């Protein structure tokens, strides 16, 4: 995890995130935050100017959502490698070029990670993937 914030004391940990606590600078009371790896998202555009989307069930909000392909950056992985990997894993598509367009903090009030956005040009289906019933490539 590439973080600028101080390390905290772990309260709970999974393979995807941990909840830790740091002292609040004003009160000294525990301040709880969610710590996880940065993530990537790609707006992948095909040669005929169509966007590649996925539709999947999001348990946290109880809805199926249309989304751009996205995912976490693995430890030791660059954002550029992660975005290409996530696009291929989730959709079977690869892009001729991937250009970073910026990054932002996900929710800086409680989460200490960023999302790095990319535009992908020349997206083509290069792999036949099998997704679960709750995810579809559009």
Short mmCIF file of N, CA and C in Angstrom, two decimals:
data_model
loop_
_atom_site.label_atom_id
_atom_site.label_comp_id
_atom_site.label_asym_id
_atom_site.label_seq_id
_atom_site.Cartn_x
_atom_site.Cartn_y
_atom_site.Cartn_z
N UNK A 1 0.83 -1.18 0.00
CA UNK A 1 0.00 0.00 0.00
C UNK A 1 0.88 1.24 0.00
N UNK A 2 0.60 2.13 -0.93
CA UNK A 2 1.34 3.38 -0.99
C UNK A 2 0.55 4.44 -0.23
N UNK A 3 0.93 4.67 0.98
CA UNK A 3 0.17 5.60 1.82
C UNK A 3 1.05 6.72 2.33
N UNK A 4 0.47 7.91 2.48
CA UNK A 4 1.19 9.01 3.07
C UNK A 4 0.81 9.20 4.53
N UNK A 5 -0.26 8.54 4.95
CA UNK A 5 -0.72 8.68 6.33
C UNK A 5 0.10 7.76 7.24
N UNK A 6 0.12 8.06 8.53
CA UNK A 6 0.90 7.24 9.46
C UNK A 6 0.31 5.85 9.61
N UNK A 7 1.16 4.86 9.90
CA UNK A 7 0.61 3.52 10.14
C UNK A 7 -0.26 3.53 11.39
N UNK A 8 -1.26 2.68 11.36
CA UNK A 8 -2.17 2.61 12.49
C UNK A 8 -2.08 1.28 13.21
N UNK A 9 -2.88 1.14 14.24
CA UNK A 9 -2.98 -0.10 14.98
C UNK A 9 -4.14 -0.90 14.40
N UNK A 10 -3.85 -2.12 13.90
CA UNK A 10 -4.89 -2.93 13.26
C UNK A 10 -5.92 -3.39 14.27
N UNK A 11 -7.18 -3.26 13.86
CA UNK A 11 -8.31 -3.71 14.66
C UNK A 11 -8.93 -4.94 14.03
N UNK A 12 -8.97 -4.96 12.69
CA UNK A 12 -9.58 -6.06 11.93
C UNK A 12 -8.91 -6.11 10.58
N UNK A 13 -8.66 -7.33 10.05
CA UNK A 13 -7.97 -7.42 8.77
C UNK A 13 -8.54 -8.56 7.93
N UNK A 14 -8.68 -8.30 6.61
CA UNK A 14 -9.06 -9.31 5.63
C UNK A 14 -8.00 -9.30 4.53
N UNK A 15 -8.18 -10.11 3.51
CA UNK A 15 -7.23 -10.08 2.39
C UNK A 15 -7.41 -8.83 1.53
N UNK A 16 -8.52 -8.11 1.66
CA UNK A 16 -8.81 -6.94 0.83
C UNK A 16 -8.59 -5.61 1.55
N UNK A 17 -8.75 -5.58 2.85
CA UNK A 17 -8.65 -4.32 3.59
C UNK A 17 -8.38 -4.60 5.06
N UNK A 18 -8.04 -3.53 5.77
CA UNK A 18 -7.98 -3.63 7.23
C UNK A 18 -8.60 -2.37 7.82
N UNK A 19 -9.10 -2.52 9.01
CA UNK A 19 -9.58 -1.38 9.78
C UNK A 19 -8.52 -1.15 10.84
N UNK A 20 -8.04 0.09 10.87
CA UNK A 20 -7.04 0.41 11.88
C UNK A 20 -7.42 1.72 12.56
N UNK A 21 -6.67 2.05 13.57
CA UNK A 21 -6.96 3.26 14.33
C UNK A 21 -5.69 4.07 14.49
N UNK A 22 -5.84 5.37 14.39
CA UNK A 22 -4.76 6.31 14.66
C UNK A 22 -5.30 7.32 15.66
N UNK A 23 -4.44 7.95 16.47
CA UNK A 23 -4.95 8.94 17.41
C UNK A 23 -5.40 10.21 16.70
N UNK A 24 -6.56 10.71 17.05
CA UNK A 24 -7.05 11.97 16.49
C UNK A 24 -6.12 13.08 16.97
N UNK A 25 -5.63 13.95 16.07
CA UNK A 25 -4.65 14.95 16.49
C UNK A 25 -5.17 15.96 17.52
N UNK A 26 -6.47 16.24 17.50
CA UNK A 26 -7.01 17.23 18.45
C UNK A 26 -7.38 16.62 19.78
N UNK A 27 -8.08 15.47 19.74
CA UNK A 27 -8.60 14.89 20.98
C UNK A 27 -7.75 13.75 21.52
N UNK A 28 -6.96 13.15 20.65
CA UNK A 28 -6.19 11.97 21.07
C UNK A 28 -7.01 10.69 21.09
N UNK A 29 -8.32 10.81 20.84
CA UNK A 29 -9.20 9.63 20.82
C UNK A 29 -8.89 8.80 19.57
N UNK A 30 -9.23 7.50 19.61
CA UNK A 30 -9.00 6.67 18.42
C UNK A 30 -9.83 7.15 17.23
N UNK A 31 -9.19 7.23 16.08
CA UNK A 31 -9.86 7.57 14.84
C UNK A 31 -9.76 6.34 13.94
N UNK A 32 -10.89 5.75 13.60
CA UNK A 32 -10.91 4.52 12.82
C UNK A 32 -10.95 4.84 11.33
N UNK A 33 -10.18 4.07 10.58
CA UNK A 33 -10.15 4.25 9.14
C UNK A 33 -10.05 2.89 8.45
N UNK A 34 -10.42 2.89 7.19
CA UNK A 34 -10.30 1.71 6.34
C UNK A 34 -9.04 1.88 5.52
N UNK A 35 -8.13 0.92 5.61
CA UNK A 35 -6.89 0.95 4.84
C UNK A 35 -6.92 -0.16 3.80
N UNK A 36 -6.65 0.20 2.55
CA UNK A 36 -6.58 -0.81 1.49
C UNK A 36 -5.68 -0.31 0.38
N UNK A 37 -5.32 -1.20 -0.51
CA UNK A 37 -4.49 -0.82 -1.65
C UNK A 37 -5.23 0.18 -2.52
N UNK A 38 -4.47 0.98 -3.24
CA UNK A 38 -5.06 1.85 -4.24
C UNK A 38 -5.74 0.98 -5.30
N UNK A 39 -6.60 1.59 -6.09
CA UNK A 39 -7.32 0.85 -7.13
C UNK A 39 -7.22 1.58 -8.47
N UNK A 40 -7.72 0.91 -9.50
CA UNK A 40 -7.71 1.45 -10.86
C UNK A 40 -9.09 1.31 -11.47
N UNK A 41 -9.37 2.16 -12.45
CA UNK A 41 -10.60 2.09 -13.23
C UNK A 41 -10.25 2.49 -14.65
N UNK A 42 -10.92 1.87 -15.63
CA UNK A 42 -10.61 2.18 -17.02
C UNK A 42 -11.89 2.41 -17.82
N UNK A 43 -11.84 3.48 -18.61
CA UNK A 43 -12.87 3.73 -19.61
C UNK A 43 -12.28 3.18 -20.90
N UNK A 44 -12.66 1.96 -21.24
CA UNK A 44 -12.11 1.27 -22.41
C UNK A 44 -13.03 1.51 -23.60
N UNK A 45 -12.45 2.00 -24.70
CA UNK A 45 -13.22 2.36 -25.90
C UNK A 45 -12.78 1.47 -27.06
N UNK A 46 -13.75 0.88 -27.72
CA UNK A 46 -13.47 -0.01 -28.86
C UNK A 46 -13.15 0.83 -30.11
N UNK A 47 -12.62 0.20 -31.16
CA UNK A 47 -12.33 0.94 -32.40
C UNK A 47 -13.57 1.61 -33.01
N UNK A 48 -14.78 1.07 -32.73
CA UNK A 48 -15.99 1.71 -33.25
C UNK A 48 -16.65 2.62 -32.21
N UNK A 49 -15.84 3.11 -31.24
CA UNK A 49 -16.24 4.10 -30.24
C UNK A 49 -17.35 3.65 -29.28
N UNK A 50 -17.34 2.39 -28.91
CA UNK A 50 -18.24 1.89 -27.88
C UNK A 50 -17.43 1.66 -26.61
N UNK A 51 -18.06 1.92 -25.46
CA UNK A 51 -17.40 1.68 -24.18
C UNK A 51 -17.64 0.26 -23.71
N UNK A 52 -16.63 -0.32 -23.07
CA UNK A 52 -16.76 -1.65 -22.48
C UNK A 52 -17.18 -1.45 -21.02
N UNK A 53 -18.32 -2.01 -20.67
CA UNK A 53 -18.84 -1.93 -19.31
C UNK A 53 -19.05 -3.33 -18.74
N UNK A 54 -19.19 -3.38 -17.45
CA UNK A 54 -19.62 -4.61 -16.80
C UNK A 54 -20.86 -4.29 -15.98
N UNK A 55 -21.68 -5.28 -15.78
CA UNK A 55 -22.85 -5.15 -14.92
C UNK A 55 -22.74 -6.25 -13.89
N UNK A 56 -22.72 -5.86 -12.62
CA UNK A 56 -22.56 -6.86 -11.58
C UNK A 56 -23.32 -6.49 -10.31
N UNK A 57 -23.63 -7.50 -9.55
CA UNK A 57 -24.33 -7.36 -8.30
C UNK A 57 -23.37 -6.78 -7.26
N UNK A 58 -23.80 -5.73 -6.57
CA UNK A 58 -23.02 -5.12 -5.50
C UNK A 58 -23.76 -5.34 -4.19
N UNK A 59 -23.29 -6.31 -3.45
CA UNK A 59 -23.95 -6.74 -2.21
C UNK A 59 -24.10 -5.60 -1.21
N UNK A 60 -23.07 -4.74 -1.10
CA UNK A 60 -23.09 -3.67 -0.09
C UNK A 60 -24.28 -2.73 -0.25
N UNK A 61 -24.75 -2.54 -1.49
CA UNK A 61 -25.89 -1.64 -1.72
C UNK A 61 -27.13 -2.37 -2.22
N UNK A 62 -27.00 -3.66 -2.49
CA UNK A 62 -28.14 -4.46 -2.91
C UNK A 62 -28.65 -4.15 -4.31
N UNK A 63 -27.74 -3.80 -5.22
CA UNK A 63 -28.14 -3.45 -6.58
C UNK A 63 -27.19 -4.06 -7.60
N UNK A 64 -27.72 -4.28 -8.82
CA UNK A 64 -26.86 -4.57 -9.96
C UNK A 64 -26.49 -3.23 -10.56
N UNK A 65 -25.21 -3.04 -10.84
CA UNK A 65 -24.72 -1.75 -11.32
C UNK A 65 -23.99 -1.91 -12.64
N UNK A 66 -24.11 -0.89 -13.49
CA UNK A 66 -23.27 -0.77 -14.67
C UNK A 66 -22.01 -0.04 -14.22
N UNK A 67 -20.84 -0.58 -14.56
CA UNK A 67 -19.59 0.01 -14.10
C UNK A 67 -18.53 -0.11 -15.18
N UNK A 68 -17.54 0.77 -15.08
CA UNK A 68 -16.33 0.59 -15.85
C UNK A 68 -15.51 -0.47 -15.14
N UNK A 69 -14.74 -1.27 -15.86
CA UNK A 69 -13.89 -2.27 -15.23
C UNK A 69 -12.92 -1.61 -14.24
N UNK A 70 -12.74 -2.24 -13.10
CA UNK A 70 -11.92 -1.66 -12.03
C UNK A 70 -11.46 -2.75 -11.07
N UNK A 71 -10.52 -2.38 -10.22
CA UNK A 71 -10.07 -3.32 -9.20
C UNK A 71 -8.87 -2.79 -8.45
N UNK A 72 -8.46 -3.54 -7.43
CA UNK A 72 -7.33 -3.12 -6.60
C UNK A 72 -5.99 -3.39 -7.26
N UNK A 73 -5.02 -2.56 -6.92
CA UNK A 73 -3.64 -2.76 -7.35
C UNK A 73 -3.01 -3.75 -6.37
N UNK A 74 -2.44 -4.82 -6.89
CA UNK A 74 -1.77 -5.81 -6.03
C UNK A 74 -0.48 -5.23 -5.48
N UNK A 75 -0.05 -5.72 -4.32
CA UNK A 75 1.22 -5.30 -3.74
C UNK A 75 2.35 -5.47 -4.76
N UNK A 76 3.16 -4.45 -4.93
CA UNK A 76 4.28 -4.50 -5.85
C UNK A 76 3.93 -4.27 -7.31
N UNK A 77 2.66 -4.05 -7.62
CA UNK A 77 2.19 -3.87 -8.99
C UNK A 77 2.03 -2.37 -9.28
N UNK A 78 2.30 -1.96 -10.51
CA UNK A 78 2.05 -0.57 -10.90
C UNK A 78 0.58 -0.41 -11.28
N UNK A 79 0.13 0.83 -11.27
CA UNK A 79 -1.25 1.10 -11.70
C UNK A 79 -1.45 0.69 -13.16
N UNK A 80 -0.44 0.92 -13.99
CA UNK A 80 -0.53 0.57 -15.41
C UNK A 80 -0.70 -0.93 -15.61
N UNK A 81 0.05 -1.72 -14.86
CA UNK A 81 -0.08 -3.19 -14.96
C UNK A 81 -1.43 -3.63 -14.42
N UNK A 82 -1.84 -3.04 -13.31
CA UNK A 82 -3.11 -3.43 -12.68
C UNK A 82 -4.31 -3.15 -13.57
N UNK A 83 -4.32 -1.99 -14.24
CA UNK A 83 -5.49 -1.65 -15.05
C UNK A 83 -5.61 -2.60 -16.25
N UNK A 84 -4.49 -2.96 -16.85
CA UNK A 84 -4.52 -3.91 -17.97
C UNK A 84 -4.99 -5.29 -17.48
N UNK A 85 -4.49 -5.71 -16.32
CA UNK A 85 -4.87 -7.01 -15.76
C UNK A 85 -6.35 -7.04 -15.42
N UNK A 86 -6.84 -6.00 -14.73
CA UNK A 86 -8.25 -5.96 -14.34
C UNK A 86 -9.18 -5.96 -15.55
N UNK A 87 -8.83 -5.18 -16.57
CA UNK A 87 -9.66 -5.14 -17.78
C UNK A 87 -9.74 -6.52 -18.40
N UNK A 88 -8.61 -7.19 -18.53
CA UNK A 88 -8.60 -8.52 -19.13
C UNK A 88 -9.35 -9.53 -18.27
N UNK A 89 -9.11 -9.52 -16.96
CA UNK A 89 -9.78 -10.47 -16.06
C UNK A 89 -11.30 -10.30 -16.05
N UNK A 90 -11.75 -9.05 -16.02
CA UNK A 90 -13.18 -8.80 -15.89
C UNK A 90 -13.95 -8.86 -17.20
N UNK A 91 -13.28 -8.60 -18.32
CA UNK A 91 -14.01 -8.47 -19.58
C UNK A 91 -13.48 -9.33 -20.72
N UNK A 92 -12.23 -9.74 -20.65
CA UNK A 92 -11.61 -10.43 -21.77
C UNK A 92 -11.07 -9.46 -22.82
N UNK A 93 -11.13 -8.15 -22.54
CA UNK A 93 -10.66 -7.13 -23.47
C UNK A 93 -9.26 -6.67 -23.12
N UNK A 94 -8.53 -6.21 -24.13
CA UNK A 94 -7.24 -5.56 -23.97
C UNK A 94 -7.24 -4.32 -24.85
N UNK A 95 -6.50 -3.31 -24.45
CA UNK A 95 -6.44 -2.05 -25.19
C UNK A 95 -5.09 -1.88 -25.88
N UNK A 96 -5.12 -1.23 -27.03
CA UNK A 96 -3.88 -0.90 -27.73
C UNK A 96 -3.07 0.11 -26.93
N UNK A 97 -3.75 1.04 -26.24
CA UNK A 97 -3.08 2.02 -25.40
C UNK A 97 -3.91 2.30 -24.16
N UNK A 98 -3.21 2.55 -23.06
CA UNK A 98 -3.85 2.92 -21.80
C UNK A 98 -3.17 4.20 -21.31
N UNK A 99 -3.95 5.26 -21.17
CA UNK A 99 -3.42 6.57 -20.79
C UNK A 99 -3.99 6.99 -19.44
N UNK A 100 -3.12 7.31 -18.47
CA UNK A 100 -3.64 7.79 -17.19
C UNK A 100 -4.29 9.17 -17.36
N UNK A 101 -5.44 9.35 -16.70
CA UNK A 101 -6.13 10.64 -16.79
C UNK A 101 -6.27 11.33 -15.44
N UNK A 102 -5.76 10.70 -14.39
CA UNK A 102 -5.79 11.32 -13.07
C UNK A 102 -6.10 10.33 -11.98
N UNK A 103 -5.99 10.81 -10.76
CA UNK A 103 -6.32 9.99 -9.60
C UNK A 103 -6.95 10.87 -8.53
N UNK A 104 -7.70 10.22 -7.65
CA UNK A 104 -8.31 10.98 -6.55
C UNK A 104 -8.50 10.06 -5.35
N UNK A 105 -8.62 10.68 -4.19
CA UNK A 105 -8.88 9.92 -2.97
C UNK A 105 -10.30 9.39 -3.04
N UNK A 106 -10.49 8.14 -2.65
CA UNK A 106 -11.79 7.49 -2.73
C UNK A 106 -12.78 8.17 -1.78
N UNK A 107 -12.46 8.25 -0.53
CA UNK A 107 -13.31 8.88 0.48
C UNK A 107 -12.40 9.28 1.65
N UNK A 108 -11.71 10.40 1.53
CA UNK A 108 -10.65 10.75 2.47
C UNK A 108 -11.08 10.94 3.92
N UNK A 109 -12.37 10.98 4.17
CA UNK A 109 -12.81 11.10 5.56
C UNK A 109 -12.61 9.79 6.33
N UNK A 110 -12.57 8.64 5.64
CA UNK A 110 -12.42 7.35 6.33
C UNK A 110 -11.55 6.33 5.60
N UNK A 111 -11.23 6.57 4.33
CA UNK A 111 -10.49 5.58 3.55
C UNK A 111 -9.20 6.22 3.05
N UNK A 112 -8.07 5.54 3.22
CA UNK A 112 -6.79 6.16 2.84
C UNK A 112 -6.23 5.62 1.53
N UNK A 113 -7.09 5.35 0.56
CA UNK A 113 -6.60 4.88 -0.74
C UNK A 113 -7.11 5.79 -1.86
N UNK A 114 -6.42 5.69 -2.98
CA UNK A 114 -6.77 6.46 -4.18
C UNK A 114 -7.25 5.52 -5.28
N UNK A 115 -7.99 6.09 -6.22
CA UNK A 115 -8.33 5.38 -7.45
C UNK A 115 -7.64 6.11 -8.59
N UNK A 116 -6.99 5.34 -9.46
CA UNK A 116 -6.25 5.87 -10.59
C UNK A 116 -7.05 5.54 -11.86
N UNK A 117 -7.42 6.59 -12.61
CA UNK A 117 -8.29 6.42 -13.78
C UNK A 117 -7.47 6.44 -15.08
N UNK A 118 -7.92 5.62 -16.03
CA UNK A 118 -7.27 5.49 -17.33
C UNK A 118 -8.30 5.53 -18.44
N UNK A 119 -7.86 6.01 -19.61
CA UNK A 119 -8.62 5.87 -20.85
C UNK A 119 -7.90 4.80 -21.65
N UNK A 120 -8.65 3.82 -22.13
CA UNK A 120 -8.08 2.78 -22.96
C UNK A 120 -8.63 2.90 -24.37
N UNK A 121 -7.74 2.95 -25.35
CA UNK A 121 -8.17 3.07 -26.75
C UNK A 121 -7.87 1.77 -27.48
N UNK A 122 -8.71 1.46 -28.47
CA UNK A 122 -8.51 0.26 -29.27
C UNK A 122 -8.83 -1.01 -28.52
N UNK A 123 -9.86 -0.97 -27.66
CA UNK A 123 -10.24 -2.15 -26.86
C UNK A 123 -10.79 -3.25 -27.76
N UNK A 124 -10.18 -4.43 -27.64
CA UNK A 124 -10.63 -5.58 -28.43
C UNK A 124 -10.76 -6.79 -27.53
N UNK A 125 -11.75 -7.62 -27.84
CA UNK A 125 -11.94 -8.85 -27.08
C UNK A 125 -10.85 -9.85 -27.50
N UNK A 126 -9.97 -10.20 -26.56
CA UNK A 126 -8.85 -11.08 -26.88
C UNK A 126 -8.88 -12.39 -26.10
N UNK A 127 -9.82 -12.52 -25.17
CA UNK A 127 -9.88 -13.74 -24.36
C UNK A 127 -11.34 -14.09 -24.09
N UNK A 128 -11.63 -15.36 -24.12
CA UNK A 128 -12.96 -15.85 -23.79
C UNK A 128 -12.98 -16.10 -22.29
N UNK A 129 -13.72 -15.30 -21.57
CA UNK A 129 -13.77 -15.47 -20.12
C UNK A 129 -15.13 -15.99 -19.72
N UNK A 130 -15.16 -16.70 -18.63
CA UNK A 130 -16.41 -17.20 -18.07
C UNK A 130 -16.65 -16.46 -16.77
N UNK A 131 -17.71 -15.69 -16.73
CA UNK A 131 -18.05 -14.95 -15.52
C UNK A 131 -19.22 -15.64 -14.84
N UNK A 132 -19.37 -15.32 -13.56
CA UNK A 132 -20.49 -15.85 -12.80
C UNK A 132 -21.81 -15.30 -13.30
N UNK A 133 -22.89 -15.86 -12.80
CA UNK A 133 -24.22 -15.44 -13.22
C UNK A 133 -24.48 -13.98 -12.94
N UNK A 134 -23.80 -13.41 -11.95
CA UNK A 134 -24.11 -12.04 -11.51
C UNK A 134 -23.25 -10.99 -12.19
N UNK A 135 -22.38 -11.36 -13.13
CA UNK A 135 -21.55 -10.39 -13.83
C UNK A 135 -21.69 -10.61 -15.33
N UNK A 136 -21.89 -9.50 -16.05
CA UNK A 136 -21.94 -9.61 -17.50
C UNK A 136 -21.13 -8.49 -18.12
N UNK A 137 -20.54 -8.75 -19.28
CA UNK A 137 -19.77 -7.77 -20.02
C UNK A 137 -20.70 -7.14 -21.05
N UNK A 138 -20.67 -5.82 -21.12
CA UNK A 138 -21.55 -5.10 -22.04
C UNK A 138 -20.69 -4.21 -22.93
#
